Amino acid sequence: MVQVVWMVAFVLITFTVGYLGYSRYLAQFVELDDERTTPAHKYQDGQEYVPSKKPVLLGHHYSSIAGGAPIAGPITAAAAFGWLPALLWVGIGNPIFGAVHDFMSLSSSVRHEGKSIGYIIGQYVGKRGKNMLLWFAFLTIILVIAAFAFLIAAVFNAFPAAATASIVYLALAVLFGVYLYQFGLPFIPGAIAFTLAVFGGVWVGLEFPFAIVATETMPAGTITIFGEGALSFLPLAGAMGANFAAWTIVVVLYAFAASVLPVWVLLQPRDFLTSAILYVGVGGMLLAVIVATVIGFSPVTIDAVWDPGVETVTVDALTANLPAFTGFVHPALGPLFPFLFITIACGTISGFHSLVSSGTTAKQLDKETDARLIGYGGMLGEGLLAVTAILAVSLVAGAGDSLAAALVTFPAGGGALLTVYGLGVATATTFIGLLFVSFLLTSTDTAMRLGRYMLEEIIGTPETQIEETFMNRYVNASVAAIGGYLLVASGTWENIWPLFGGANQTLAALALLVATIWLANWSDTKQLISTGVPLLFMIGVTLVGLLWIGLLRNPSTILSGETGTIESISLGLQSIIALVLVGLTLGLLKMGYSSIKEARDGLDSDSIVGAETGPSDD
């Protein structure tokens, strides 16, 4: 069996080369210049456009893009196809696909007044192209909400202590925002105090685990609102349990509330605290692999409360218990191509990041040169999180047969690693559970806020009473919340995640298309290879995946007669969304190709490579 330390070494090498070499080239290529006034300063309004210190903005951006997807995707793909394909796609694809995507999305938005990628494409191909991309992004946002609500409910259901710790963490984030922005108190002392308090929330969670509905598998002493058998009428209660179903509703309501608040109330302070958890958790797990390899690892036994069929899981050594490769076809997900590449979304490349980069981060960037660390470096950081997920599922292989059961092995496997530092198993697993959920919460409410922006940009200047109504932030947030909840009602992870991944990765391809159009129209000296090659690969992968889901897998499942009415409606809705996304993609590709061809007067090799190799004048 392979020592997991070699997985860590491989990714650290590829990421270091990418940041020190390729990101430096890209920063020169787009001519980052601190003499330019960023949109955060130009349009400062205290609500959306707020110049932020580099560590604060990095914390927001990092935790918003990281979320739970770089944990859930790699775990699902590794469990389905083996750890080796997953590791290669993260280690190689991240620095040359994903980090380029994030950096270019952020840079192009900053040069276009902090507007979204939909607005940018509209500048070059017209209003129709803009609206098509915005509708694509909005549908993807709804899928994000559905997928992440499922994940958060799964973790809260499996680890009630993590639910309590997360509630404490959110309360502390609001207080931190008041501390910074209402009282204007010093940043460093407050950051230290509130970060320590968040870690203290882990102890609170262990002492007072919380669940909404009691179940047989819950730890003794868990505080509950309803007894066993309550709320069984809720959607998902039959398939996933009443506690899971109740948490799903609570998470969607939380995301709605958080998305309509000013960014200083929750988003900025919460994301900074989340980043602190991330740095400690991810850094601690990666370092633990190295430390344990040197000094040795003591076996750890973990209660497998997430799967009634498995009572305990034992991690004997830091070796991969998961096969390196399990086969080219998984019975639930489908073939390795394209589903490996769309299942691992945010760990390698993710269209959602383009919405964060051009939706919130670009509006808070203090200096242009900050984009290199925040855009390119932030994506590499997310890749490290993805690696810890692959490590975790490799260590705890066998803790449940389904892909859904594999999802919650992250707190177990990550917690096993942290015991190297002398932490107890319960403390370590609760902390990693908090880390998992804090990112999921961040991405879920950020997604809903971005969904608001999408609808507002689609409407533009309201001309009717209906348009005026949908410009209201409470109304447009409600549309995203209700849509997300309807999609999650299928209750099947194997259906929800690949559709989200397909839409998300297609959006990444379209974001690369936007960047390529920008470069083509900027100057003939700008080469189109850095964005064009990832664009073509991702288009091929994602269109095959979406057509597979929309025309083959979901219709076959519905026609089998094994699904209930709600599940069949949800699967049918998912198929419609998949096919609509394919149509929007093909239309945008046609318009984008025409724009690039017109800007470069053809697409010969010289126009693709660029007239010159060095930076050009703006």
XYZ file of C-alpha atoms in Angstrom:
618
model
C 0.000 0.000 0.000
C 1.174 3.511 -0.861
C 2.248 5.899 1.889
C 0.041 8.999 1.697
C 3.086 11.237 2.250
C 3.947 10.710 -1.432
C 0.582 12.182 -2.434
C 1.396 15.313 -0.445
C 4.917 15.603 -1.893
C 3.670 15.326 -5.488
C 1.141 18.141 -5.146
C 3.455 20.447 -3.191
C 5.996 20.220 -6.031
C 3.538 20.934 -8.860
C 1.862 23.785 -6.964
C 5.169 25.443 -6.024
C 6.357 25.393 -9.627
C 3.009 26.825 -10.744
C 2.999 29.728 -8.310
C 6.655 30.725 -8.559
C 6.761 30.415 -12.344
C 3.446 30.470 -14.169
C 1.606 32.960 -11.943
C 4.489 35.425 -12.231
C 4.270 35.188 -16.011
C 0.494 35.716 -15.961
C 0.805 38.769 -13.691
C 3.157 40.350 -16.231
C 1.006 39.153 -19.117
C -2.100 41.062 -17.944
C 0.075 43.968 -16.765
C -1.030 44.261 -13.139
C -0.393 47.849 -12.056
C -0.941 49.363 -8.603
C -1.149 52.834 -10.158
C -4.601 51.950 -11.545
C -7.565 52.687 -9.278
C -9.455 49.495 -8.500
C -13.288 49.387 -8.533
C -13.280 48.990 -4.726
C -11.866 52.518 -4.396
C -13.595 54.046 -7.404
C -17.110 52.975 -6.372
C -16.712 52.578 -2.609
C -20.207 52.445 -1.080
C -19.831 50.562 2.220
C -22.211 47.848 0.983
C -20.713 45.929 -1.954
C -17.632 47.962 -3.006
C -15.389 47.890 0.057
C -11.547 48.029 -0.217
C -10.178 45.218 1.943
C -6.820 44.376 3.437
C -5.087 41.588 1.542
C -5.367 38.980 4.365
C -9.054 39.789 4.914
C -9.908 39.576 1.224
C -7.817 36.438 0.802
C -9.792 34.941 3.669
C -13.107 35.836 2.025
C -12.055 34.668 -1.415
C -10.334 31.496 -0.227
C -13.160 30.330 1.981
C -15.819 31.307 -0.578
C -14.250 29.345 -3.417
C -13.091 26.467 -1.227
C -16.393 25.701 0.407
C -17.191 22.016 0.631
C -16.841 21.222 -3.058
C -13.068 20.540 -3.030
C -13.798 18.100 -0.216
C -16.918 16.433 -1.590
C -15.777 16.201 -5.213
C -12.387 14.523 -4.658
C -13.870 12.156 -2.064
C -16.665 11.133 -4.434
C -14.301 10.699 -7.404
C -11.640 8.838 -5.401
C -14.253 6.477 -3.956
C -15.626 5.856 -7.456
C -12.454 5.597 -9.577
C -9.532 5.303 -7.120
C -7.157 7.793 -5.543
C -4.646 7.973 -8.425
C -6.890 9.537 -11.127
C -8.207 11.986 -8.550
C -4.719 12.998 -7.403
C -3.402 13.473 -10.951
C -6.334 15.676 -11.978
C -5.869 17.889 -8.900
C -2.060 18.023 -8.947
C -1.656 18.778 -12.646
C -4.939 20.390 -13.614
C -5.097 22.934 -10.788
C -2.037 25.103 -11.650
C -2.566 25.092 -15.434
C -6.378 25.073 -15.605
C -8.044 26.194 -12.381
C -5.585 28.787 -11.102
C -5.418 30.385 -14.566
C -9.229 30.477 -14.673
C -9.506 32.192 -11.285
C -6.733 34.693 -11.926
C -8.067 35.688 -15.338
C -11.652 35.985 -14.066
C -10.529 38.309 -11.279
C -8.220 40.377 -13.488
C -10.778 40.813 -16.272
C -13.463 41.873 -13.778
C -11.174 44.443 -12.137
C -10.493 45.924 -15.602
C -14.263 46.093 -16.254
C -15.366 48.069 -13.173
C -15.803 44.993 -10.976
C -18.612 43.643 -13.156
C -19.492 39.978 -13.602
C -18.294 37.758 -16.428
C -21.787 38.109 -17.904
C -21.368 41.859 -18.149
C -17.893 41.450 -19.676
C -19.044 39.112 -22.443
C -21.884 41.536 -23.138
C -19.338 44.229 -23.901
C -17.968 42.134 -26.769
C -20.862 40.027 -28.117
C -23.914 42.066 -27.116
C -26.805 41.979 -24.662
C -28.092 38.600 -25.853
C -24.801 36.891 -25.033
C -24.674 38.651 -21.681
C -28.142 37.451 -20.697
C -27.446 33.903 -21.870
C -24.339 33.695 -19.703
C -26.120 35.270 -16.738
C -28.968 32.759 -16.999
C -26.411 29.946 -17.211
C -24.700 31.299 -14.099
C -27.996 31.672 -12.252
C -29.008 28.066 -12.955
C -25.579 26.951 -11.762
C -26.068 28.967 -8.564
C -29.280 27.079 -7.850
C -27.404 23.791 -8.270
C -24.699 25.037 -5.877
C -27.321 25.773 -3.232
C -28.873 22.322 -3.674
C -25.576 20.428 -3.533
C -24.179 22.304 -0.546
C -27.416 22.186 1.429
C -27.279 18.397 1.013
C -23.687 18.295 2.238
C -24.234 20.497 5.291
C -27.276 18.488 6.321
C -25.246 15.275 5.957
C -22.446 16.529 8.224
C -24.794 18.001 10.847
C -26.760 14.762 10.862
C -23.601 12.657 11.319
C -21.766 14.957 13.753
C -24.142 16.886 16.094
C -21.126 18.445 17.874
C -20.112 20.054 14.573
C -23.593 21.585 14.321
C -23.189 23.306 17.689
C -19.658 24.433 16.900
C -20.914 25.928 13.616
C -23.671 27.885 15.355
C -21.115 29.322 17.783
C -18.820 30.203 14.880
C -21.562 32.117 13.041
C -22.481 34.078 16.162
C -18.831 35.009 16.694
C -18.556 36.140 13.052
C -21.415 38.624 13.507
C -19.825 39.961 16.702
C -16.471 40.278 14.902
C -18.148 42.329 12.174
C -19.658 44.686 14.758
C -16.267 44.895 16.500
C -14.493 45.910 13.286
C -16.987 48.024 11.384
C -19.266 49.538 14.007
C -16.821 50.172 16.823
C -13.720 50.548 14.618
C -11.562 48.587 17.064
C -8.052 47.338 16.113
C -7.935 44.425 13.672
C -5.062 42.276 15.005
C -6.167 41.943 18.661
C -9.737 41.262 17.546
C -8.655 38.727 14.948
C -6.635 36.810 17.542
C -9.388 36.905 20.171
C -12.227 35.873 17.859
C -10.163 33.177 16.138
C -9.334 31.623 19.506
C -13.009 31.849 20.427
C -13.931 29.922 17.261
C -11.597 27.116 18.286
C -13.209 27.283 21.726
C -16.499 26.610 19.962
C -15.257 23.085 19.279
C -15.265 22.465 23.044
C -18.801 23.884 23.269
C -19.864 21.502 20.518
C -18.410 18.504 22.313
C -20.152 19.478 25.543
C -23.505 20.356 23.956
C -24.045 18.478 20.668
C -27.228 19.608 18.925
C -29.746 18.061 16.527
C -33.202 19.087 15.386
C -34.780 15.612 15.458
C -33.575 12.782 17.678
C -32.333 9.553 16.052
C -31.087 6.233 17.396
C -27.469 6.746 16.316
C -26.908 10.111 18.014
C -24.273 10.452 20.753
C -25.540 10.393 24.327
C -26.430 13.820 25.666
C -27.342 15.336 22.300
C -29.738 18.275 22.690
C -32.759 17.939 20.380
C -35.888 19.949 19.605
C -38.094 17.082 18.414
C -38.215 13.455 19.481
C -37.835 10.394 17.256
C -40.556 10.077 14.633
C -41.229 13.816 14.406
C -41.183 15.710 11.083
C -41.351 12.480 9.088
C -43.603 14.276 6.572
C -40.748 16.473 5.303
C -39.297 15.835 1.836
C -36.102 13.742 2.152
C -37.212 12.348 5.535
C -37.989 8.943 4.065
C -34.708 8.598 2.198
C -32.294 10.435 4.489
C -34.023 10.739 7.859
C -36.061 13.510 9.512
C -33.057 15.212 11.106
C -31.325 15.445 7.722
C -34.517 16.788 6.111
C -34.969 19.442 8.813
C -31.356 20.614 8.566
C -31.748 21.028 4.805
C -34.541 23.555 5.319
C -32.620 25.391 8.054
C -29.535 25.681 5.844
C -31.511 27.162 2.932
C -33.187 29.667 5.277
C -29.802 30.606 6.751
C -28.339 31.189 3.285
C -31.295 33.395 2.385
C -30.850 35.538 5.501
C -27.072 35.815 5.115
C -27.302 36.742 1.430
C -29.380 39.874 2.020
C -27.223 41.322 4.813
C -24.491 43.920 4.117
C -21.118 42.242 3.516
C -19.617 43.688 6.722
C -22.244 42.061 8.963
C -21.383 38.445 8.209
C -19.615 37.808 4.895
C -16.266 39.555 5.457
C -15.722 38.736 9.164
C -17.075 35.189 8.785
C -14.814 34.482 5.842
C -11.747 35.736 7.692
C -12.515 33.429 10.617
C -13.188 30.607 8.172
C -9.811 31.164 6.560
C -8.161 30.855 9.982
C -9.861 27.482 10.445
C -8.769 26.524 6.952
C -5.122 27.450 7.449
C -4.920 25.539 10.725
C -6.930 22.556 9.525
C -5.445 22.046 6.066
C -1.915 22.968 7.153
C -2.274 20.782 10.223
C -3.417 17.759 8.224
C -0.692 18.076 5.602
C 1.981 18.602 8.243
C 0.588 15.682 10.260
C 1.292 13.361 7.342
C 4.948 14.428 7.350
C 5.287 14.348 11.158
C 3.655 10.928 11.464
C 5.869 9.571 8.692
C 8.903 10.615 10.739
C 7.847 9.770 14.306
C 5.251 7.069 13.659
C 1.442 6.874 13.827
C -0.660 5.288 16.567
C -3.826 3.457 15.411
C -7.099 5.384 15.857
C -10.636 4.029 16.220
C -13.546 6.280 15.188
C -17.269 5.782 15.765
C -18.897 5.580 12.321
C -22.120 7.303 13.377
C -22.863 8.345 9.785
C -23.568 4.788 8.644
C -25.760 2.484 10.784
C -24.215 -0.519 9.010
C -20.681 0.308 10.210
C -20.117 0.738 13.960
C -16.436 1.747 14.041
C -13.586 2.513 11.662
C -9.939 1.964 12.512
C -7.035 3.811 10.904
C -3.974 1.638 11.536
C -1.334 3.496 9.507
C -0.956 6.404 7.085
C -1.245 4.230 4.010
C -3.909 4.302 1.301
C -6.530 1.650 2.006
C -8.393 2.732 -1.117
C -7.296 1.161 -4.426
C -5.226 3.404 -6.696
C -7.594 2.619 -9.571
C -10.972 0.883 -9.408
C -11.997 0.859 -13.072
C -13.154 3.039 -15.935
C -16.880 2.845 -15.135
C -18.694 3.376 -11.833
C -22.261 1.998 -11.698
C -23.710 5.137 -10.087
C -21.614 7.949 -11.600
C -20.839 6.562 -15.054
C -17.587 6.405 -17.094
C -14.329 7.975 -15.927
C -14.467 10.285 -18.942
C -16.183 12.678 -18.437
C -17.293 12.118 -14.846
C -13.881 12.210 -13.144
C -13.358 15.710 -14.536
C -16.779 17.040 -13.553
C -16.998 15.248 -10.211
C -13.773 16.911 -9.045
C -14.892 20.447 -9.721
C -13.574 22.971 -7.240
C -10.402 21.066 -6.403
C -9.067 21.547 -9.930
C -11.193 24.066 -11.842
C -14.580 25.552 -11.004
C -16.880 27.990 -12.763
C -18.309 29.047 -9.411
C -14.963 30.712 -8.740
C -15.479 33.041 -11.678
C -18.701 34.225 -10.040
C -16.912 34.849 -6.742
C -13.922 36.504 -8.444
C -16.067 38.790 -10.580
C -18.975 39.048 -8.152
C -17.578 39.933 -4.743
C -13.759 39.727 -4.761
C -13.242 42.206 -7.618
C -15.384 44.719 -5.734
C -13.092 44.491 -2.695
C -9.605 44.319 -4.284
C -7.405 47.033 -2.797
C -4.517 46.867 -5.325
C -4.219 45.166 -8.703
C -1.114 43.208 -7.706
C -3.117 41.545 -4.927
C -4.821 39.548 -7.699
C -1.832 37.214 -8.098
C -1.954 35.907 -4.529
C -5.740 36.028 -4.182
C -6.646 34.689 -7.621
C -3.903 32.238 -8.574
C -2.645 31.505 -5.054
C -6.131 31.120 -3.617
C -6.895 28.385 -6.143
C -3.719 26.508 -5.247
C -4.801 26.691 -1.619
C -8.088 25.109 -2.564
C -6.179 22.360 -4.324
C -4.395 21.579 -1.053
C -7.805 21.209 0.589
C -8.764 18.776 -2.173
C -5.640 16.738 -1.451
C -6.586 16.431 2.230
C -9.957 15.078 1.091
C -8.257 12.416 -1.035
C -6.037 11.539 1.947
C -9.051 11.249 4.253
C -11.091 8.936 2.050
C -7.964 6.863 1.328
C -7.351 6.355 5.052
C -10.967 5.552 5.965
C -11.865 3.384 2.968
C -14.568 0.863 3.756
C -16.642 3.112 6.036
C -19.828 2.554 4.034
C -20.454 1.327 0.515
C -22.296 4.302 -0.989
C -20.773 7.501 -2.320
C -23.006 9.442 0.067
C -21.484 7.559 3.025
C -17.996 8.322 1.733
C -18.728 12.059 1.945
C -18.574 12.236 5.708
C -15.324 10.337 5.961
C -13.531 13.699 5.763
C -14.002 14.549 9.468
C -13.042 10.974 10.352
C -9.927 10.757 8.187
C -8.856 14.331 8.893
C -9.442 13.839 12.598
C -7.318 10.699 12.547
C -4.439 12.744 11.122
C -4.727 15.443 13.807
C -4.386 12.883 16.607
C -0.664 12.959 15.752
C -0.528 16.195 17.784
C -2.011 14.555 20.866
C -5.625 15.621 20.289
C -8.396 13.264 21.303
C -10.355 11.570 18.548
C -13.641 13.354 19.383
C -11.988 16.785 19.493
C -10.111 16.220 16.239
C -13.100 14.910 14.288
C -15.354 17.725 15.580
C -12.826 20.352 14.538
C -12.520 18.893 11.027
C -16.314 18.676 10.878
C -16.439 22.396 11.743
C -13.843 23.080 9.035
C -15.950 21.188 6.478
C -19.204 22.907 7.397
C -17.739 26.402 7.718
C -16.712 26.261 4.058
C -20.027 24.797 3.007
C -21.939 27.565 4.788
C -19.673 30.181 3.256
C -20.161 28.920 -0.285
C -23.901 28.419 0.143
C -24.739 31.940 1.250
C -22.147 33.464 -1.113
C -23.832 31.542 -3.938
C -27.225 32.922 -2.986
C -25.820 36.469 -2.851
C -24.304 35.939 -6.297
C -27.659 34.651 -7.505
C -29.118 38.005 -6.459
C -26.482 39.776 -8.538
C -27.240 37.551 -11.534
C -30.966 38.357 -11.539
C -30.312 42.051 -11.014
C -27.913 42.143 -13.973
C -30.356 40.203 -16.157
C -33.117 42.720 -15.423
C -30.863 45.764 -15.678
C -32.986 48.916 -15.443
C -36.484 47.767 -14.414
C -39.240 48.867 -16.780
C -42.238 46.991 -15.388
C -43.682 46.366 -11.960
C -42.680 42.697 -12.133
C -39.082 43.617 -12.926
C -39.119 46.150 -10.103
C -40.333 43.417 -7.747
C -37.569 41.002 -8.760
C -34.938 43.698 -8.232
C -35.811 43.521 -4.534
C -33.070 41.562 -2.789
C -35.525 39.614 -0.653
C -37.492 38.510 -3.692
C -34.568 37.523 -5.899
C -32.896 35.683 -3.004
C -36.166 33.793 -2.479
C -36.131 32.614 -6.099
C -32.675 31.086 -5.647
C -33.595 29.571 -2.276
C -36.788 27.917 -3.487
C -35.131 26.631 -6.669
C -32.252 25.125 -4.719
C -34.568 23.391 -2.276
C -36.693 21.885 -5.062
C -33.606 20.393 -6.704
C -32.243 18.861 -3.509
C -35.569 17.064 -3.007
C -34.369 14.097 -5.085
C -32.237 13.151 -2.082
C -29.743 11.243 -4.232
C -26.155 12.442 -4.071
C -25.216 10.484 -7.183
C -27.759 12.579 -9.128
C -27.235 16.002 -7.562
C -23.444 16.212 -7.599
C -22.662 15.198 -11.224
C -25.250 17.679 -12.512
C -23.786 20.419 -10.345
C -20.305 19.412 -11.497
C -21.302 19.419 -15.162
C -22.917 22.846 -14.927
C -20.095 24.197 -12.796
C -17.352 22.972 -15.126
C -19.204 24.258 -18.183
C -19.402 27.643 -16.509
C -15.625 27.414 -16.007
C -15.214 26.842 -19.737
C -17.424 29.853 -20.455
C -15.417 31.989 -18.027
C -12.291 30.956 -19.938
C -14.133 31.911 -23.130
C -14.810 35.370 -21.649
C -11.131 35.766 -20.733
C -10.075 34.656 -24.223
C -12.465 37.154 -25.839
C -11.097 39.907 -23.574
C -7.507 39.093 -24.512
C -8.328 38.843 -28.223
C -9.988 42.259 -28.186
C -7.354 43.835 -25.935
C -4.360 43.546 -28.241
C -2.955 41.413 -31.052
C 0.100 40.813 -28.863
C -1.880 38.766 -26.347
C -1.527 35.004 -26.833
C -4.700 32.947 -26.459
C -3.111 29.595 -25.532
C -3.152 29.950 -21.712
C -6.944 30.298 -21.695
C -7.765 28.608 -25.011
C -6.361 25.132 -24.284
C -8.200 24.738 -20.946
C -11.326 26.136 -22.652
C -11.376 23.482 -25.385
C -10.694 20.588 -22.986
C -13.403 21.636 -20.523
C -15.987 22.193 -23.276
C -15.458 18.645 -24.537
C -15.683 17.147 -21.061
C -18.728 19.047 -19.880
C -20.949 18.822 -22.940
C -20.562 15.029 -22.954
C -21.374 14.934 -19.225
C -24.474 17.120 -19.430
C -25.865 15.221 -22.428
C -25.253 11.916 -20.620
C -27.208 13.179 -17.600
C -30.019 14.881 -19.530
C -30.662 12.277 -22.233
C -29.552 8.960 -20.737
C -29.101 8.629 -16.992
C -31.977 10.610 -15.489
C -34.627 9.502 -18.030
C -33.564 5.871 -17.516
C -33.901 6.251 -13.738
C -37.369 7.789 -14.047
C -38.588 5.145 -16.512
C -37.369 2.355 -14.231
C -40.303 3.107 -11.908
C -38.116 2.912 -8.803
C -38.478 6.589 -7.839
C -41.324 8.348 -6.056
C -43.290 11.288 -7.422
C -41.173 14.036 -5.816
C -37.941 12.323 -6.799
C -39.123 11.845 -10.392
C -40.111 15.524 -10.660
C -36.732 16.549 -9.294
C -34.867 14.264 -11.718
C -36.957 15.539 -14.606
C -36.194 19.116 -13.622
C -32.502 18.235 -13.466
C -32.634 16.783 -17.000
C -34.327 19.909 -18.330
C -31.689 22.098 -16.686
C -28.887 19.955 -18.168
C -30.269 20.289 -21.684
C -30.948 24.021 -21.306
C -27.347 24.465 -20.175
C -26.110 22.623 -23.277
C -28.155 24.904 -25.516
C -26.907 28.051 -23.786
C -23.316 26.808 -24.022
C -23.476 26.130 -27.755
C -25.008 29.538 -28.394
C -22.354 31.322 -26.348
C -19.541 29.387 -28.024
C -20.788 30.449 -31.445
C -20.964 34.110 -30.441
C -17.610 33.965 -28.675
C -15.893 32.382 -31.664
C -17.269 35.086 -33.939
C -16.022 37.827 -31.598
C -12.518 36.364 -31.363
C -12.318 35.789 -35.106
C -13.445 39.349 -35.838
C -11.044 40.844 -33.287
C -8.070 38.927 -34.681
C -9.160 39.046 -38.339
C -9.064 35.264 -38.508
C -7.650 32.567 -36.260
C -4.322 31.618 -37.767
C -1.382 30.474 -35.621
C 0.099 33.974 -35.396
C -3.115 35.447 -33.972
C -3.388 32.687 -31.369
C 0.226 32.868 -30.235
C 0.264 36.683 -30.300
C 2.225 39.130 -32.396
C 4.804 39.526 -29.645
C 5.950 37.455 -26.703
C 6.335 40.230 -24.154
C 3.738 42.417 -22.404
C 2.003 44.977 -24.562
C 0.799 48.488 -23.906
C -2.748 48.820 -22.709
